[in-house]
CSV table of C-alpha atoms in Angstrom, one decimal:
chain,number,residue,atom,x,y,z
A,1,PHE,CA,-17.1,-4.4,-21.5
A,2,SER,CA,-16.2,-4.4,-17.8
A,3,GLY,CA,-19.6,-2.5,-17.5
A,4,SER,CA,-21.9,-5.4,-18.8
A,5,ALA,CA,-19.4,-8.7,-18.6
A,6,ALA,CA,-22.4,-10.6,-19.5
A,7,ASP,CA,-23.8,-9.0,-22.8
A,8,ALA,CA,-19.8,-9.4,-23.6
A,9,LEU,CA,-19.4,-13.0,-23.2
A,10,GLN,CA,-22.6,-13.6,-25.4
A,11,MET,CA,-20.6,-11.8,-27.9
A,12,ILE,CA,-18.0,-14.8,-28.2
A,13,PRO,CA,-19.1,-17.8,-30.0
A,14,ALA,CA,-18.4,-21.0,-28.3
A,15,GLU,CA,-16.4,-22.6,-30.7
A,16,GLN,CA,-13.7,-19.8,-30.4
A,17,VAL,CA,-13.3,-21.0,-26.8
A,18,LYS,CA,-10.2,-22.3,-26.2
A,19,SER,CA,-10.1,-22.9,-22.7
A,20,VAL,CA,-11.6,-21.2,-19.2
A,21,GLU,CA,-9.7,-20.8,-16.2
A,22,VAL,CA,-10.6,-19.8,-12.5
A,23,ILE,CA,-8.1,-17.7,-10.5
A,24,THR,CA,-9.1,-17.8,-6.9
A,25,SER,CA,-5.8,-15.9,-5.9
A,26,PRO,CA,-5.2,-13.0,-8.5
A,27,THR,CA,-2.1,-11.6,-8.7
A,28,ALA,CA,-0.8,-8.0,-9.4
A,29,LYS,CA,-1.1,-8.7,-13.3
A,30,TYR,CA,-5.2,-8.4,-12.8
A,31,ASP,CA,-5.3,-5.1,-11.0
A,32,GLY,CA,-7.2,-6.3,-8.2
A,33,GLU,CA,-10.4,-6.3,-10.5
A,34,GLY,CA,-12.0,-9.3,-9.1
A,35,ASP,CA,-13.4,-9.7,-5.3
A,36,ALA,CA,-13.7,-13.1,-5.1
A,37,GLY,CA,-11.7,-14.5,-8.2
A,38,ILE,CA,-11.1,-13.9,-11.8
A,39,VAL,CA,-12.4,-16.0,-14.7
A,40,ASN,CA,-10.1,-16.2,-17.5
A,41,ILE,CA,-11.5,-16.8,-20.9
A,42,ILE,CA,-9.0,-17.8,-23.4
A,43,THR,CA,-10.2,-18.1,-26.9
A,44,LYS,CA,-8.7,-19.3,-30.1
A,45,LYS,CA,-8.9,-15.8,-32.0
A,46,LYS,CA,-8.8,-12.7,-30.4
A,47,ILE,CA,-11.7,-11.3,-32.5
A,48,ILE,CA,-15.1,-10.7,-31.7
A,49,ASP,CA,-17.2,-9.9,-34.5
A,50,GLY,CA,-21.0,-9.0,-34.2
A,51,TYR,CA,-23.2,-6.5,-32.8
A,52,LYS,CA,-26.0,-6.6,-29.4
A,53,GLY,CA,-28.5,-3.8,-28.2
A,54,THR,CA,-30.8,-3.8,-25.4
A,55,ILE,CA,-33.6,-1.7,-24.1
A,56,SER,CA,-35.1,-1.9,-21.0
A,57,GLY,CA,-37.6,0.1,-19.0
A,58,SER,CA,-39.7,0.0,-16.1
A,59,PHE,CA,-42.8,2.4,-14.3
A,60,GLY,CA,-43.7,2.4,-10.9
A,61,THR,CA,-45.5,4.5,-8.6
A,62,ARG,CA,-42.5,5.9,-6.9
A,63,VAL,CA,-39.4,5.5,-9.4
A,64,ASN,CA,-39.2,4.7,-13.3
A,65,ARG,CA,-36.4,3.3,-14.8
A,66,GLN,CA,-35.0,3.4,-18.9
A,67,SER,CA,-32.1,2.1,-20.3
A,68,LEU,CA,-30.3,1.7,-23.5
A,69,ASN,CA,-27.1,-0.8,-24.0
A,70,LEU,CA,-25.0,-1.0,-27.3
A,71,MET,CA,-22.4,-3.2,-28.6
A,72,LEU,CA,-20.3,-3.6,-31.4
A,73,GLY,CA,-17.2,-5.7,-32.2
A,74,LYS,CA,-15.6,-5.8,-35.6
A,75,GLY,CA,-12.0,-7.7,-35.9
A,76,ARG,CA,-9.7,-5.7,-33.6
A,77,PHE,CA,-12.2,-3.1,-32.8
A,78,GLY,CA,-14.7,-3.1,-30.2
A,79,MET,CA,-17.1,-0.9,-28.6
A,80,SER,CA,-19.9,-0.2,-26.2
A,81,ALA,CA,-21.8,2.4,-25.3
A,82,LYS,CA,-24.5,2.9,-22.6
A,83,GLY,CA,-27.3,5.1,-21.0
A,84,GLY,CA,-29.9,5.1,-18.7
A,85,VAL,CA,-32.4,7.4,-16.6
A,86,ASN,CA,-34.3,7.4,-13.5
A,87,TYR,CA,-36.7,9.8,-12.2
A,88,SER,CA,-39.9,10.2,-10.1
A,89,TRP,CA,-43.3,11.5,-10.8
A,90,PRO,CA,-44.2,14.9,-9.6
A,91,ARG,CA,-44.8,14.8,-6.0
A,92,ILE,CA,-47.5,16.8,-4.6
A,93,GLY,CA,-48.4,17.4,-0.6
A,94,ALA,CA,-50.3,19.4,1.5
A,95,THR,CA,-50.1,20.2,5.4
A,96,ASP,CA,-53.2,21.6,7.5
A,97,TYR,CA,-52.2,22.3,10.9
A,98,GLU,CA,-54.4,24.0,13.6
A,99,ARG,CA,-53.7,24.5,17.5
A,100,LYS,CA,-55.6,26.4,20.3
A,101,ASP,CA,-54.5,27.4,23.5
A,102,TRP,CA,-56.5,28.7,26.2
A,103,ASP,CA,-55.8,30.6,29.6
A,104,ASP,CA,-57.9,30.3,32.9
A,105,THR,CA,-60.3,32.8,31.8
A,106,GLY,CA,-61.0,31.4,28.7
A,107,ASN,CA,-59.2,33.3,26.2
A,108,THR,CA,-57.9,31.5,23.4
A,109,ASN,CA,-54.9,31.9,21.1
A,110,THR,CA,-55.6,30.1,17.6
A,111,LEU,CA,-52.4,28.9,15.4
A,112,LEU,CA,-53.2,27.8,11.7
A,113,ARG,CA,-50.5,26.7,9.6
A,114,ASN,CA,-51.6,25.4,5.6
A,115,GLY,CA,-48.7,24.6,3.6
A,116,GLU,CA,-48.1,22.8,0.3
A,117,THR,CA,-45.0,21.3,-1.9
A,118,TYR,CA,-43.9,20.2,-4.9
A,119,SER,CA,-41.1,18.6,-5.5
A,120,GLN,CA,-39.2,16.1,-8.3
A,121,TRP,CA,-36.0,14.4,-9.2
A,122,ILE,CA,-34.1,12.8,-12.0
A,123,GLY,CA,-30.9,10.9,-12.2
A,124,TYR,CA,-28.7,9.8,-15.5
A,125,ARG,CA,-25.9,8.0,-16.3
A,126,GLY,CA,-24.0,6.9,-19.7
A,127,GLY,CA,-20.5,6.0,-21.1
A,128,ILE,CA,-19.0,4.8,-23.9
A,129,ASP,CA,-16.0,1.9,-23.9
A,130,MET,CA,-13.7,1.0,-26.5
A,131,PHE,CA,-10.8,-1.1,-27.2
A,132,TYR,CA,-8.4,-1.4,-30.1
A,133,ASP,CA,-6.0,-4.3,-30.5
A,134,LEU,CA,-2.8,-2.5,-32.7
A,135,ASN,CA,-1.3,-6.3,-32.8
A,136,ALA,CA,-1.2,-9.7,-30.9
A,137,PHE,CA,0.7,-8.3,-27.9
A,138,GLN,CA,-0.4,-4.3,-27.9
A,139,SER,CA,-3.9,-2.8,-27.2
A,140,ILE,CA,-5.4,0.5,-26.4
A,141,ASN,CA,-8.4,0.9,-24.2
A,142,SER,CA,-10.5,4.1,-23.5
A,143,SER,CA,-13.9,4.8,-21.4
A,144,LEU,CA,-16.0,7.7,-20.7
A,145,SER,CA,-18.5,7.9,-18.1
A,146,PHE,CA,-20.9,10.4,-16.7
A,147,GLY,CA,-23.9,10.4,-14.6
A,148,GLY,CA,-26.0,12.9,-12.4
A,149,ARG,CA,-29.1,13.7,-10.4
A,150,ASP,CA,-31.2,16.9,-10.2
A,151,LYS,CA,-33.9,17.5,-8.0
A,152,PHE,CA,-36.2,20.7,-7.1
A,153,ASN,CA,-38.4,21.1,-4.2
A,154,ASP,CA,-41.0,24.5,-3.9
A,155,ASP,CA,-42.5,24.9,-0.8
A,156,SER,CA,-45.3,27.4,0.6
A,157,THR,CA,-46.5,27.9,4.2
A,158,GLN,CA,-49.3,30.0,5.2
A,159,ILE,CA,-49.1,31.1,8.7
A,160,ASN,CA,-52.4,33.0,10.8
A,161,TYR,CA,-52.2,33.6,14.3
A,162,THR,CA,-55.1,35.3,16.2
A,163,GLY,CA,-53.8,35.9,19.9
A,164,ILE,CA,-54.9,37.6,23.2
A,165,ASP,CA,-52.5,40.1,22.8
A,166,THR,CA,-51.5,40.3,19.0
A,167,SER,CA,-52.0,39.0,15.9
A,168,TYR,CA,-50.4,38.3,12.6
A,169,ASN,CA,-50.1,36.4,9.3
A,170,TYR,CA,-47.4,35.8,6.8
A,171,LYS,CA,-46.6,33.7,3.9
A,172,SER,CA,-43.3,32.0,3.9
A,173,ILE,CA,-42.3,30.5,-0.1
A,174,LEU,CA,-38.9,28.1,-0.1
A,175,ASN,CA,-37.8,27.3,-3.4
A,176,SER,CA,-34.7,25.0,-3.7
A,177,LYS,CA,-33.0,23.3,-6.4
A,178,SER,CA,-29.6,21.2,-6.8
A,179,VAL,CA,-27.6,19.8,-9.5
A,180,THR,CA,-24.8,16.9,-9.3
A,181,ASN,CA,-22.5,15.6,-12.0
A,182,GLN,CA,-19.6,13.1,-12.0
A,183,VAL,CA,-17.3,12.6,-15.4
A,184,GLU,CA,-14.5,10.2,-15.8
A,185,TRP,CA,-12.2,9.5,-18.3
A,186,SER,CA,-9.6,6.7,-18.5
A,187,SER,CA,-7.0,5.4,-20.9
A,188,ASP,CA,-4.5,2.4,-20.8
A,189,PHE,CA,-2.1,0.9,-22.9
A,190,THR,CA,-0.9,-2.2,-22.5
A,191,LYS,CA,2.0,-4.5,-24.2
A,192,LYS,CA,2.7,-8.1,-23.7
A,193,PHE,CA,5.9,-10.2,-24.8
A,194,SER,CA,6.1,-13.1,-27.0
A,195,ASN,CA,8.9,-14.8,-25.0
A,196,ASN,CA,7.2,-14.5,-21.5
A,197,LYS,CA,3.2,-14.4,-21.3
A,198,ASP,CA,3.5,-13.3,-17.5
A,199,ARG,CA,4.8,-10.2,-18.3
A,200,GLU,CA,3.3,-7.2,-19.2
A,201,PHE,CA,4.0,-3.6,-19.4
A,202,SER,CA,1.1,-1.1,-18.9
A,203,MET,CA,0.4,2.5,-18.9
A,204,ALA,CA,-3.0,4.3,-17.4
A,205,LEU,CA,-4.3,7.9,-17.7
A,206,GLN,CA,-7.7,8.6,-15.4
A,207,ILE,CA,-9.2,12.1,-14.8
A,208,SER,CA,-12.3,12.1,-12.9
A,209,GLY,CA,-14.1,15.2,-11.6
A,210,GLU,CA,-17.6,16.0,-9.8
A,211,PHE,CA,-19.4,19.3,-10.4
A,212,GLU,CA,-22.0,20.2,-7.5
A,213,ASP,CA,-24.6,23.1,-7.6
A,214,GLU,CA,-27.0,23.9,-4.6
A,215,GLU,CA,-29.7,27.3,-4.3
A,216,THR,CA,-32.2,28.3,-2.0
A,217,LYS,CA,-34.5,31.0,-2.3
A,218,ILE,CA,-36.5,32.0,0.9
A,219,ASN,CA,-39.0,34.8,1.0
A,220,GLU,CA,-41.4,35.7,3.6
A,221,ASN,CA,-44.4,38.5,3.4
């Protein structure tokens, strides 16, 4: 439950806590998971029995966020699932530009540029964490997480130029979109020894990847 330690702690009944120790200089046994230190909670029984779910959300003028978390523990098995999304409202913009130049004789060159833009983005994340204690000395942990971000932008610009010697006009349309996704899966097996509580054997496997796709189309008439 490393993704939500506070929720995991609330699932442990107070009467099950045997002792709490603060380790300010953790050894290699803890795999460097703590920056300032580690709080080690030792329970009387290595059992979590219960469930907890939370839903949260917020809306704003620029960013909106919603999330869901679910945790379940029963005996030697525990699982947590989480998911969330954050996104912007559709954004619409307009640009009007005018420039005039005069020469010594009073002739005028005029440039008009009118543009419109439409854009939006959405980000998402989720994951599942599970553990199973085979017995008092052997355990298996596995987690799958994923996330990504999609965004698009549509721009159009109309150019009109009226000059002394030449005149022209054209319209430029630009459509762009990008997709970024990340996924990671990790599993580990841990074995402890009854004759030496500081001795531990572990094996870990981690696979991760990132996928990106960007596309831009420009059309000028």
